Amino acid sequence: MSPAAVKFDHLERLTDDTGLLEHCLGRIPRRREGYTTDDNARAIWTCVEWLDLLKGDESGERRRLYRLLDRYLAFLLWAQREDGTFQNNFHFDRTPEAEEHSDDCLGRSIWAAAAAYVSLDDEARRRVVAEIFRQALPASAGMQFLRGQAWGLAACCLMLSKRNNGSALPSGVAAADLANLADNFEQRLLAAYRAHRTDGWHWFEPQITYANGLLPWALFVAYRYHGRDETLQVAKESLDFLAAKMSGQNGAIRPVGNRGWCSIDRRADWDQQPVDVMKLALAAREAYRALGDETYRELVRRCRNWFYGDNDLGTPLADPSDGSCCDGLNPDGPNPNRGAESTLSYLLTEAMAQSLQLEVVSR
C-alpha cells in the first residue's frame, strides 16, 4: 500500500478550530466529550510521521497535514501550564475539567515536542515545539510512573542522538540535563524489570495492562543512543515476552483485553484496544532498527494487518478510504465508534509499517 492510499479525512473531521475532539458516535464527533491533550499530542506525532513519509507528495495531503499540525501545536501551547505540566481534559467550551496530574500526558507531550523538533524543517514550527519541550523538561523530573518515564527517556535520547549528529538542542536545554534525566528514567525502568522478572514472567510489572509496548520501546531507543548491554537485553527479552502474550495460535495479533488484563496465571482476551497494537508495533519497529532482525519487521506487519482484519474475529477495524478506525474489538464485533485515540493508533501503525518498507528499500 502506497502512502497516498491512506487518507486523513476522518482526522480532519475530528479537528475543529480548537484542536482534536476526543470521541465520536460512529464517524460523527461528539462535541460534548470535549478534548484531551493526550490526543492532540498523539496527533502532532502522527502528522510528523506522515509528513516524513509524504515528502515529494503532490496530492495536497502534506498541505492538509501542516494545517492540522498547526491546530494541534496551538492546542499544546494553550494546554501547557506555567509549571511546564499540561491540563489534559477540556470541555467543548474550552474550560478545563477537574482532574489529577497525569504523567502519561506530560510524557506523551514531551515526546510529541521532541519528535516534531527533530523532524520539522521550518524554524517557525520548530521554535514552538522547542518552547514546549523546554518548559516541560523540568517538570518531567518528578514523574513517578513507568509509562511517563518511558516517554521521557525516549524523548531525551532522541534529542541527544540528533545532537550527536550535528543538530542543535533547543535554546535553554543543556545536553547534561537531558543525559541525567535519561539515565534516571532508564534506571527506573531497569529497576522495575529486575523487581518483577521471574523465570516465567519477563515483565516490568505484576500485570500486563495498557500501552505495554512503550516500555521495551523506550529501552530500545536508549540502547540505540548509548549501546548498553543490559538495556538491550531487557528491551529484547521483554518485547519477545510481550509479543508472545499478544499473539494468538494462528499468529495473528491478539491484544491483552482490558476486562482483566494479563498476569502470570490468567489472560483476558476482550476488549482489544487499537492503542495496544500500535504500541507493540512501535516497539517492534525500534527493535528492527536496533537489531536488523526480520522477526521484528514481520511483527510490525502483523500489527498493521490486525487493523485490516487479521484478528480474532477476522473483521477490519480500519477504513483507509477516510483514515478512520473503530474504537476496539469486542467479542460481538468492532466498536462502531471511531474516536481520536483509535484513529491515531491506526494511522501511526500504518506509518510505521510504511517507514520500514522504505528503510528496507534504501538499505
PDB file of C-alpha atoms in Angstrom, residues 50-303:
ATOM      1  CA  TRP A  50       3.263  11.134   7.776  1.00  0.00           C
ATOM      2  CA  LEU A  51       4.920  14.373   6.704  1.00  0.00           C
ATOM      3  CA  ASP A  52       8.200  12.496   6.653  1.00  0.00           C
ATOM      4  CA  LEU A  53       6.662   9.670   4.590  1.00  0.00           C
ATOM      5  CA  LEU A  54       4.960  12.005   2.120  1.00  0.00           C
ATOM      6  CA  LYS A  55       7.995  14.083   1.144  1.00  0.00           C
ATOM      7  CA  GLY A  56       7.656  14.910  -2.530  1.00  0.00           C
ATOM      8  CA  ASP A  57       3.917  14.176  -2.497  1.00  0.00           C
ATOM      9  CA  GLU A  58       1.943  16.368  -4.892  1.00  0.00           C
ATOM     10  CA  SER A  59      -1.564  15.334  -3.826  1.00  0.00           C
ATOM     11  CA  GLY A  60      -2.073  18.134  -1.329  1.00  0.00           C
ATOM     12  CA  GLU A  61      -2.025  15.809   1.697  1.00  0.00           C
ATOM     13  CA  ARG A  62       1.138  17.431   3.046  1.00  0.00           C
ATOM     14  CA  ARG A  63      -0.534  20.838   2.965  1.00  0.00           C
ATOM     15  CA  ARG A  64      -3.517  19.394   4.810  1.00  0.00           C
ATOM     16  CA  LEU A  65      -1.263  17.762   7.418  1.00  0.00           C
ATOM     17  CA  TYR A  66       0.542  21.045   8.035  1.00  0.00           C
ATOM     18  CA  ARG A  67      -2.792  22.814   8.544  1.00  0.00           C
ATOM     19  CA  LEU A  68      -3.856  20.166  11.042  1.00  0.00           C
ATOM     20  CA  LEU A  69      -0.460  20.162  12.736  1.00  0.00           C
ATOM     21  CA  ASP A  70      -0.762  23.890  13.438  1.00  0.00           C
ATOM     22  CA  ARG A  71      -4.077  23.308  15.250  1.00  0.00           C
ATOM     23  CA  TYR A  72      -2.512  20.645  17.452  1.00  0.00           C
ATOM     24  CA  LEU A  73       0.576  22.727  18.188  1.00  0.00           C
ATOM     25  CA  ALA A  74      -1.638  25.627  19.214  1.00  0.00           C
ATOM     26  CA  PHE A  75      -3.582  23.280  21.472  1.00  0.00           C
ATOM     27  CA  LEU A  76      -0.431  22.149  23.304  1.00  0.00           C
ATOM     28  CA  LEU A  77       0.747  25.727  23.716  1.00  0.00           C
ATOM     29  CA  TRP A  78      -2.630  26.571  25.235  1.00  0.00           C
ATOM     30  CA  ALA A  79      -2.812  23.477  27.473  1.00  0.00           C
ATOM     31  CA  GLN A  80       0.662  23.890  28.987  1.00  0.00           C
ATOM     32  CA  ARG A  81       0.669  25.422  32.452  1.00  0.00           C
ATOM     33  CA  GLU A  82       3.264  27.829  33.789  1.00  0.00           C
ATOM     34  CA  ASP A  83       4.993  24.999  35.690  1.00  0.00           C
ATOM     35  CA  GLY A  84       5.509  23.083  32.428  1.00  0.00           C
ATOM     36  CA  THR A  85       2.826  20.429  33.034  1.00  0.00           C
ATOM     37  CA  PHE A  86      -0.336  20.145  30.945  1.00  0.00           C
ATOM     38  CA  GLN A  87      -4.040  20.340  31.594  1.00  0.00           C
ATOM     39  CA  ASN A  88      -5.247  17.167  29.902  1.00  0.00           C
ATOM     40  CA  ASN A  89      -9.048  17.312  29.757  1.00  0.00           C
ATOM     41  CA  PHE A  90     -11.147  20.180  28.428  1.00  0.00           C
ATOM     42  CA  HIS A  91     -14.876  20.648  27.941  1.00  0.00           C
ATOM     43  CA  PHE A  92     -16.110  21.625  24.497  1.00  0.00           C
ATOM     44  CA  ASP A  93     -16.451  25.244  25.684  1.00  0.00           C
ATOM     45  CA  ARG A  94     -12.671  25.181  26.331  1.00  0.00           C
ATOM     46  CA  THR A  95     -12.988  25.241  30.114  1.00  0.00           C
ATOM     47  CA  PRO A  96     -10.727  22.786  31.978  1.00  0.00           C
ATOM     48  CA  GLU A  97     -12.203  19.706  33.582  1.00  0.00           C
ATOM     49  CA  ALA A  98     -11.356  18.708  37.142  1.00  0.00           C
ATOM     50  CA  GLU A  99      -8.536  16.171  37.030  1.00  0.00           C
ATOM     51  CA  GLU A 100      -5.437  14.784  38.706  1.00  0.00           C
ATOM     52  CA  HIS A 101      -1.987  15.237  37.230  1.00  0.00           C
ATOM     53  CA  SER A 102      -1.133  12.673  34.534  1.00  0.00           C
ATOM     54  CA  ASP A 103       2.458  11.514  33.987  1.00  0.00           C
ATOM     55  CA  ASP A 104       1.294   9.876  30.767  1.00  0.00           C
ATOM     56  CA  CYS A 105       0.037  13.191  29.421  1.00  0.00           C
ATOM     57  CA  LEU A 106       3.225  15.010  30.368  1.00  0.00           C
ATOM     58  CA  GLY A 107       5.491  12.326  28.951  1.00  0.00           C
ATOM     59  CA  ARG A 108       3.458  11.948  25.751  1.00  0.00           C
ATOM     60  CA  SER A 109       3.551  15.717  25.191  1.00  0.00           C
ATOM     61  CA  ILE A 110       7.307  15.836  25.721  1.00  0.00           C
ATOM     62  CA  TRP A 111       7.734  13.046  23.174  1.00  0.00           C
ATOM     63  CA  ALA A 112       5.499  14.819  20.647  1.00  0.00           C
ATOM     64  CA  ALA A 113       7.514  18.016  21.023  1.00  0.00           C
ATOM     65  CA  ALA A 114      10.819  16.152  20.656  1.00  0.00           C
ATOM     66  CA  ALA A 115       9.635  14.188  17.611  1.00  0.00           C
ATOM     67  CA  ALA A 116       8.433  17.381  15.942  1.00  0.00           C
ATOM     68  CA  TYR A 117      11.596  19.304  16.803  1.00  0.00           C
ATOM     69  CA  VAL A 118      13.938  16.771  15.198  1.00  0.00           C
ATOM     70  CA  SER A 119      11.711  16.159  12.154  1.00  0.00           C
ATOM     71  CA  LEU A 120      10.319  19.513  11.056  1.00  0.00           C
ATOM     72  CA  ASP A 121      12.446  21.672   8.789  1.00  0.00           C
ATOM     73  CA  ASP A 122      10.786  25.092   9.201  1.00  0.00           C
ATOM     74  CA  GLU A 123      12.036  27.289  12.005  1.00  0.00           C
ATOM     75  CA  ALA A 124       8.651  28.795  12.935  1.00  0.00           C
ATOM     76  CA  ARG A 125       7.146  25.463  13.997  1.00  0.00           C
ATOM     77  CA  ARG A 126      10.407  24.222  15.495  1.00  0.00           C
ATOM     78  CA  ARG A 127      10.503  27.316  17.692  1.00  0.00           C
ATOM     79  CA  VAL A 128       7.067  26.421  19.064  1.00  0.00           C
ATOM     80  CA  VAL A 129       7.902  22.811  19.913  1.00  0.00           C
ATOM     81  CA  ALA A 130      11.281  23.871  21.320  1.00  0.00           C
ATOM     82  CA  GLU A 131       9.488  26.173  23.771  1.00  0.00           C
ATOM     83  CA  ILE A 132       7.000  23.451  24.752  1.00  0.00           C
ATOM     84  CA  PHE A 133       9.852  20.993  25.322  1.00  0.00           C
ATOM     85  CA  ARG A 134      11.996  23.474  27.268  1.00  0.00           C
ATOM     86  CA  GLN A 135       9.185  24.349  29.648  1.00  0.00           C
ATOM     87  CA  ALA A 136       8.113  20.742  30.194  1.00  0.00           C
ATOM     88  CA  LEU A 137      11.545  19.293  30.822  1.00  0.00           C
ATOM     89  CA  PRO A 138      11.997  20.386  34.481  1.00  0.00           C
ATOM     90  CA  ALA A 139       8.525  19.080  35.373  1.00  0.00           C
ATOM     91  CA  SER A 140       9.316  15.692  33.844  1.00  0.00           C
ATOM     92  CA  ALA A 141      11.912  15.005  36.536  1.00  0.00           C
ATOM     93  CA  GLY A 142       9.081  14.437  39.010  1.00  0.00           C
ATOM     94  CA  MET A 143       7.293  11.745  37.011  1.00  0.00           C
ATOM     95  CA  GLN A 144       6.597   8.675  39.164  1.00  0.00           C
ATOM     96  CA  PHE A 145       5.032   6.178  36.759  1.00  0.00           C
ATOM     97  CA  LEU A 146       6.752   3.933  34.256  1.00  0.00           C
ATOM     98  CA  ARG A 147       4.913   4.966  31.104  1.00  0.00           C
ATOM     99  CA  GLY A 148       5.553   8.643  31.650  1.00  0.00           C
ATOM    100  CA  GLN A 149       9.192   7.840  32.358  1.00  0.00           C
ATOM    101  CA  ALA A 150       9.365   5.754  29.172  1.00  0.00           C
ATOM    102  CA  TRP A 151       8.132   8.687  27.094  1.00  0.00           C
ATOM    103  CA  GLY A 152      10.647  10.944  28.830  1.00  0.00           C
ATOM    104  CA  LEU A 153      13.525   8.515  28.280  1.00  0.00           C
ATOM    105  CA  ALA A 154      12.775   8.202  24.574  1.00  0.00           C
ATOM    106  CA  ALA A 155      12.399  11.975  24.140  1.00  0.00           C
ATOM    107  CA  CYS A 156      15.695  12.759  25.861  1.00  0.00           C
ATOM    108  CA  CYS A 157      17.582  10.091  23.903  1.00  0.00           C
ATOM    109  CA  LEU A 158      16.071  11.241  20.615  1.00  0.00           C
ATOM    110  CA  MET A 159      17.211  14.804  21.265  1.00  0.00           C
ATOM    111  CA  LEU A 160      20.691  13.677  22.332  1.00  0.00           C
ATOM    112  CA  SER A 161      21.060  11.397  19.304  1.00  0.00           C
ATOM    113  CA  LYS A 162      20.219  14.209  16.912  1.00  0.00           C
ATOM    114  CA  ARG A 163      22.656  16.476  18.732  1.00  0.00           C
ATOM    115  CA  ASN A 164      25.389  13.899  18.209  1.00  0.00           C
ATOM    116  CA  ASN A 165      24.527  14.004  14.509  1.00  0.00           C
ATOM    117  CA  GLY A 166      25.018  17.742  14.360  1.00  0.00           C
ATOM    118  CA  SER A 167      21.585  19.168  15.245  1.00  0.00           C
ATOM    119  CA  ALA A 168      21.429  21.919  17.858  1.00  0.00           C
ATOM    120  CA  LEU A 169      19.387  21.450  21.010  1.00  0.00           C
ATOM    121  CA  PRO A 170      16.606  23.941  21.784  1.00  0.00           C
ATOM    122  CA  SER A 171      17.783  27.144  23.389  1.00  0.00           C
ATOM    123  CA  GLY A 172      17.929  26.782  27.153  1.00  0.00           C
ATOM    124  CA  VAL A 173      18.148  22.972  27.073  1.00  0.00           C
ATOM    125  CA  ALA A 174      21.501  21.562  28.240  1.00  0.00           C
ATOM    126  CA  ALA A 175      22.818  18.231  26.995  1.00  0.00           C
ATOM    127  CA  ALA A 176      23.957  17.364  30.517  1.00  0.00           C
ATOM    128  CA  ASP A 177      20.440  17.847  31.863  1.00  0.00           C
ATOM    129  CA  LEU A 178      18.997  15.623  29.140  1.00  0.00           C
ATOM    130  CA  ALA A 179      21.604  12.940  29.811  1.00  0.00           C
ATOM    131  CA  ASN A 180      20.938  12.991  33.560  1.00  0.00           C
ATOM    132  CA  LEU A 181      17.183  12.731  33.057  1.00  0.00           C
ATOM    133  CA  ALA A 182      17.597   9.914  30.547  1.00  0.00           C
ATOM    134  CA  ASP A 183      19.851   7.970  32.924  1.00  0.00           C
ATOM    135  CA  ASN A 184      17.357   8.433  35.749  1.00  0.00           C
ATOM    136  CA  PHE A 185      14.392   7.234  33.682  1.00  0.00           C
ATOM    137  CA  GLU A 186      16.346   4.318  32.267  1.00  0.00           C
ATOM    138  CA  GLN A 187      17.468   3.101  35.656  1.00  0.00           C
ATOM    139  CA  ARG A 188      13.897   3.256  36.963  1.00  0.00           C
ATOM    140  CA  LEU A 189      12.678   1.069  34.104  1.00  0.00           C
ATOM    141  CA  LEU A 190      15.518  -1.398  34.598  1.00  0.00           C
ATOM    142  CA  ALA A 191      14.926  -1.489  38.356  1.00  0.00           C
ATOM    143  CA  ALA A 192      11.227  -2.234  37.814  1.00  0.00           C
ATOM    144  CA  TYR A 193      12.143  -5.064  35.473  1.00  0.00           C
ATOM    145  CA  ARG A 194      14.609  -6.581  37.943  1.00  0.00           C
ATOM    146  CA  ALA A 195      12.000  -6.319  40.708  1.00  0.00           C
ATOM    147  CA  HIS A 196       9.260  -8.195  38.823  1.00  0.00           C
ATOM    148  CA  ARG A 197      11.071 -10.536  36.441  1.00  0.00           C
ATOM    149  CA  THR A 198      10.917 -14.261  37.221  1.00  0.00           C
ATOM    150  CA  ASP A 199      11.636 -17.349  35.143  1.00  0.00           C
ATOM    151  CA  GLY A 200       8.053 -17.366  33.888  1.00  0.00           C
ATOM    152  CA  TRP A 201       7.369 -13.627  33.858  1.00  0.00           C
ATOM    153  CA  HIS A 202       9.580 -11.277  31.813  1.00  0.00           C
ATOM    154  CA  TRP A 203       7.887  -8.003  32.527  1.00  0.00           C
ATOM    155  CA  PHE A 204       8.224  -4.697  34.412  1.00  0.00           C
ATOM    156  CA  GLU A 205       5.043  -5.033  36.470  1.00  0.00           C
ATOM    157  CA  PRO A 206       2.978  -7.812  38.056  1.00  0.00           C
ATOM    158  CA  GLN A 207       0.411  -7.379  35.241  1.00  0.00           C
ATOM    159  CA  ILE A 208       0.475  -6.571  31.554  1.00  0.00           C
ATOM    160  CA  THR A 209      -2.079  -3.778  31.310  1.00  0.00           C
ATOM    161  CA  TYR A 210      -2.222  -0.967  28.737  1.00  0.00           C
ATOM    162  CA  ALA A 211       0.193   0.696  26.279  1.00  0.00           C
ATOM    163  CA  ASN A 212       2.705  -2.014  27.153  1.00  0.00           C
ATOM    164  CA  GLY A 213       4.993  -1.698  24.148  1.00  0.00           C
ATOM    165  CA  LEU A 214       6.126   1.698  25.427  1.00  0.00           C
ATOM    166  CA  LEU A 215       8.421   0.102  27.990  1.00  0.00           C
ATOM    167  CA  PRO A 216      10.636  -2.036  25.727  1.00  0.00           C
ATOM    168  CA  TRP A 217      10.415   0.658  23.035  1.00  0.00           C
ATOM    169  CA  ALA A 218      11.954   3.305  25.283  1.00  0.00           C
ATOM    170  CA  LEU A 219      14.792   0.958  26.218  1.00  0.00           C
ATOM    171  CA  PHE A 220      15.490   0.207  22.550  1.00  0.00           C
ATOM    172  CA  VAL A 221      15.614   3.965  21.877  1.00  0.00           C
ATOM    173  CA  ALA A 222      18.048   4.341  24.776  1.00  0.00           C
ATOM    174  CA  TYR A 223      20.170   1.452  23.516  1.00  0.00           C
ATOM    175  CA  ARG A 224      20.424   2.978  20.063  1.00  0.00           C
ATOM    176  CA  TYR A 225      21.730   6.132  21.741  1.00  0.00           C
ATOM    177  CA  HIS A 226      24.321   4.667  24.125  1.00  0.00           C
ATOM    178  CA  GLY A 227      24.669   0.917  23.367  1.00  0.00           C
ATOM    179  CA  ARG A 228      24.497  -0.506  26.914  1.00  0.00           C
ATOM    180  CA  ASP A 229      24.242  -4.292  27.001  1.00  0.00           C
ATOM    181  CA  GLU A 230      21.809  -4.625  29.922  1.00  0.00           C
ATOM    182  CA  THR A 231      19.408  -2.158  28.314  1.00  0.00           C
ATOM    183  CA  LEU A 232      19.375  -4.178  25.098  1.00  0.00           C
ATOM    184  CA  GLN A 233      18.939  -7.460  26.969  1.00  0.00           C
ATOM    185  CA  VAL A 234      15.935  -6.179  28.918  1.00  0.00           C
ATOM    186  CA  ALA A 235      14.404  -4.484  25.874  1.00  0.00           C
ATOM    187  CA  LYS A 236      14.630  -7.619  23.749  1.00  0.00           C
ATOM    188  CA  GLU A 237      13.561 -10.087  26.432  1.00  0.00           C
ATOM    189  CA  SER A 238      10.548  -8.008  27.474  1.00  0.00           C
ATOM    190  CA  LEU A 239       9.450  -7.335  23.892  1.00  0.00           C
ATOM    191  CA  ASP A 240       9.703 -11.007  22.957  1.00  0.00           C
ATOM    192  CA  PHE A 241       7.643 -11.885  26.030  1.00  0.00           C
ATOM    193  CA  LEU A 242       5.040  -9.228  25.234  1.00  0.00           C
ATOM    194  CA  ALA A 243       4.803 -10.313  21.590  1.00  0.00           C
ATOM    195  CA  ALA A 244       4.168 -13.893  22.688  1.00  0.00           C
ATOM    196  CA  LYS A 245       1.445 -12.764  25.088  1.00  0.00           C
ATOM    197  CA  MET A 246      -0.142 -10.693  22.308  1.00  0.00           C
ATOM    198  CA  SER A 247      -0.190 -13.458  19.684  1.00  0.00           C
ATOM    199  CA  GLY A 248      -2.969 -15.940  19.005  1.00  0.00           C
ATOM    200  CA  GLN A 249      -2.497 -19.563  17.992  1.00  0.00           C
ATOM    201  CA  ASN A 250      -2.647 -18.698  14.292  1.00  0.00           C
ATOM    202  CA  GLY A 251      -0.037 -15.975  14.648  1.00  0.00           C
ATOM    203  CA  ALA A 252      -2.497 -13.106  14.455  1.00  0.00           C
ATOM    204  CA  ILE A 253      -2.060 -10.279  16.933  1.00  0.00           C
ATOM    205  CA  ARG A 254      -4.311 -10.678  19.984  1.00  0.00           C
ATOM    206  CA  PRO A 255      -4.088  -7.625  22.281  1.00  0.00           C
ATOM    207  CA  VAL A 256      -4.424  -8.214  26.005  1.00  0.00           C
ATOM    208  CA  GLY A 257      -8.036  -7.413  26.883  1.00  0.00           C
ATOM    209  CA  ASN A 258      -8.956  -4.581  29.216  1.00  0.00           C
ATOM    210  CA  ARG A 259     -11.509  -6.783  31.049  1.00  0.00           C
ATOM    211  CA  GLY A 260      -8.904  -8.120  33.464  1.00  0.00           C
ATOM    212  CA  TRP A 261      -5.532  -7.662  31.731  1.00  0.00           C
ATOM    213  CA  CYS A 262      -2.843 -10.357  31.949  1.00  0.00           C
ATOM    214  CA  SER A 263      -0.969 -11.834  34.909  1.00  0.00           C
ATOM    215  CA  ILE A 264       1.196 -14.903  35.299  1.00  0.00           C
ATOM    216  CA  ASP A 265      -1.816 -17.187  35.744  1.00  0.00           C
ATOM    217  CA  ARG A 266      -4.563 -15.613  33.612  1.00  0.00           C
ATOM    218  CA  ARG A 267      -5.150 -13.514  30.499  1.00  0.00           C
ATOM    219  CA  ALA A 268      -8.173 -11.519  29.336  1.00  0.00           C
ATOM    220  CA  ASP A 269      -8.901 -11.622  25.600  1.00  0.00           C
ATOM    221  CA  TRP A 270     -11.502  -8.807  25.494  1.00  0.00           C
ATOM    222  CA  ASP A 271     -11.895  -5.948  24.815  1.00  0.00           C
ATOM    223  CA  GLN A 272      -8.979  -5.373  22.463  1.00  0.00           C
ATOM    224  CA  GLN A 273      -7.745  -1.796  22.004  1.00  0.00           C
ATOM    225  CA  PRO A 274      -6.052  -0.352  18.880  1.00  0.00           C
ATOM    226  CA  VAL A 275      -3.638   1.688  21.001  1.00  0.00           C
ATOM    227  CA  ASP A 276      -2.097  -1.504  22.396  1.00  0.00           C
ATOM    228  CA  VAL A 277      -1.455  -2.834  18.885  1.00  0.00           C
ATOM    229  CA  MET A 278       0.157   0.457  17.895  1.00  0.00           C
ATOM    230  CA  LYS A 279       2.478   0.415  20.911  1.00  0.00           C
ATOM    231  CA  LEU A 280       3.577  -3.139  20.056  1.00  0.00           C
ATOM    232  CA  ALA A 281       4.331  -2.011  16.500  1.00  0.00           C
ATOM    233  CA  LEU A 282       6.262   0.956  17.893  1.00  0.00           C
ATOM    234  CA  ALA A 283       8.496  -1.306  19.980  1.00  0.00           C
ATOM    235  CA  ALA A 284       8.944  -3.758  17.111  1.00  0.00           C
ATOM    236  CA  ARG A 285       9.998  -1.010  14.692  1.00  0.00           C
ATOM    237  CA  GLU A 286      12.616   0.239  17.129  1.00  0.00           C
ATOM    238  CA  ALA A 287      13.815  -3.331  17.729  1.00  0.00           C
ATOM    239  CA  TYR A 288      14.238  -3.824  13.977  1.00  0.00           C
ATOM    240  CA  ARG A 289      16.209  -0.586  13.723  1.00  0.00           C
ATOM    241  CA  ALA A 290      18.445  -1.656  16.599  1.00  0.00           C
ATOM    242  CA  LEU A 291      18.984  -5.278  15.600  1.00  0.00           C
ATOM    243  CA  GLY A 292      18.065  -5.643  11.931  1.00  0.00           C
ATOM    244  CA  ASP A 293      16.181  -8.839  12.787  1.00  0.00           C
ATOM    245  CA  GLU A 294      13.410  -9.588  10.273  1.00  0.00           C
ATOM    246  CA  THR A 295      11.307 -11.064  13.086  1.00  0.00           C
ATOM    247  CA  TYR A 296      10.553  -7.553  14.264  1.00  0.00           C
ATOM    248  CA  ARG A 297       9.741  -6.154  10.838  1.00  0.00           C
ATOM    249  CA  GLU A 298       7.318  -9.044  10.461  1.00  0.00           C
ATOM    250  CA  LEU A 299       5.836  -8.174  13.859  1.00  0.00           C
ATOM    251  CA  VAL A 300       5.137  -4.631  12.648  1.00  0.00           C
ATOM    252  CA  ARG A 301       3.428  -6.105   9.576  1.00  0.00           C
ATOM    253  CA  ARG A 302       1.265  -8.354  11.787  1.00  0.00           C
ATOM    254  CA  CYS A 303       0.244  -5.351  13.880  1.00  0.00           C
TER     255      CYS A 303
END
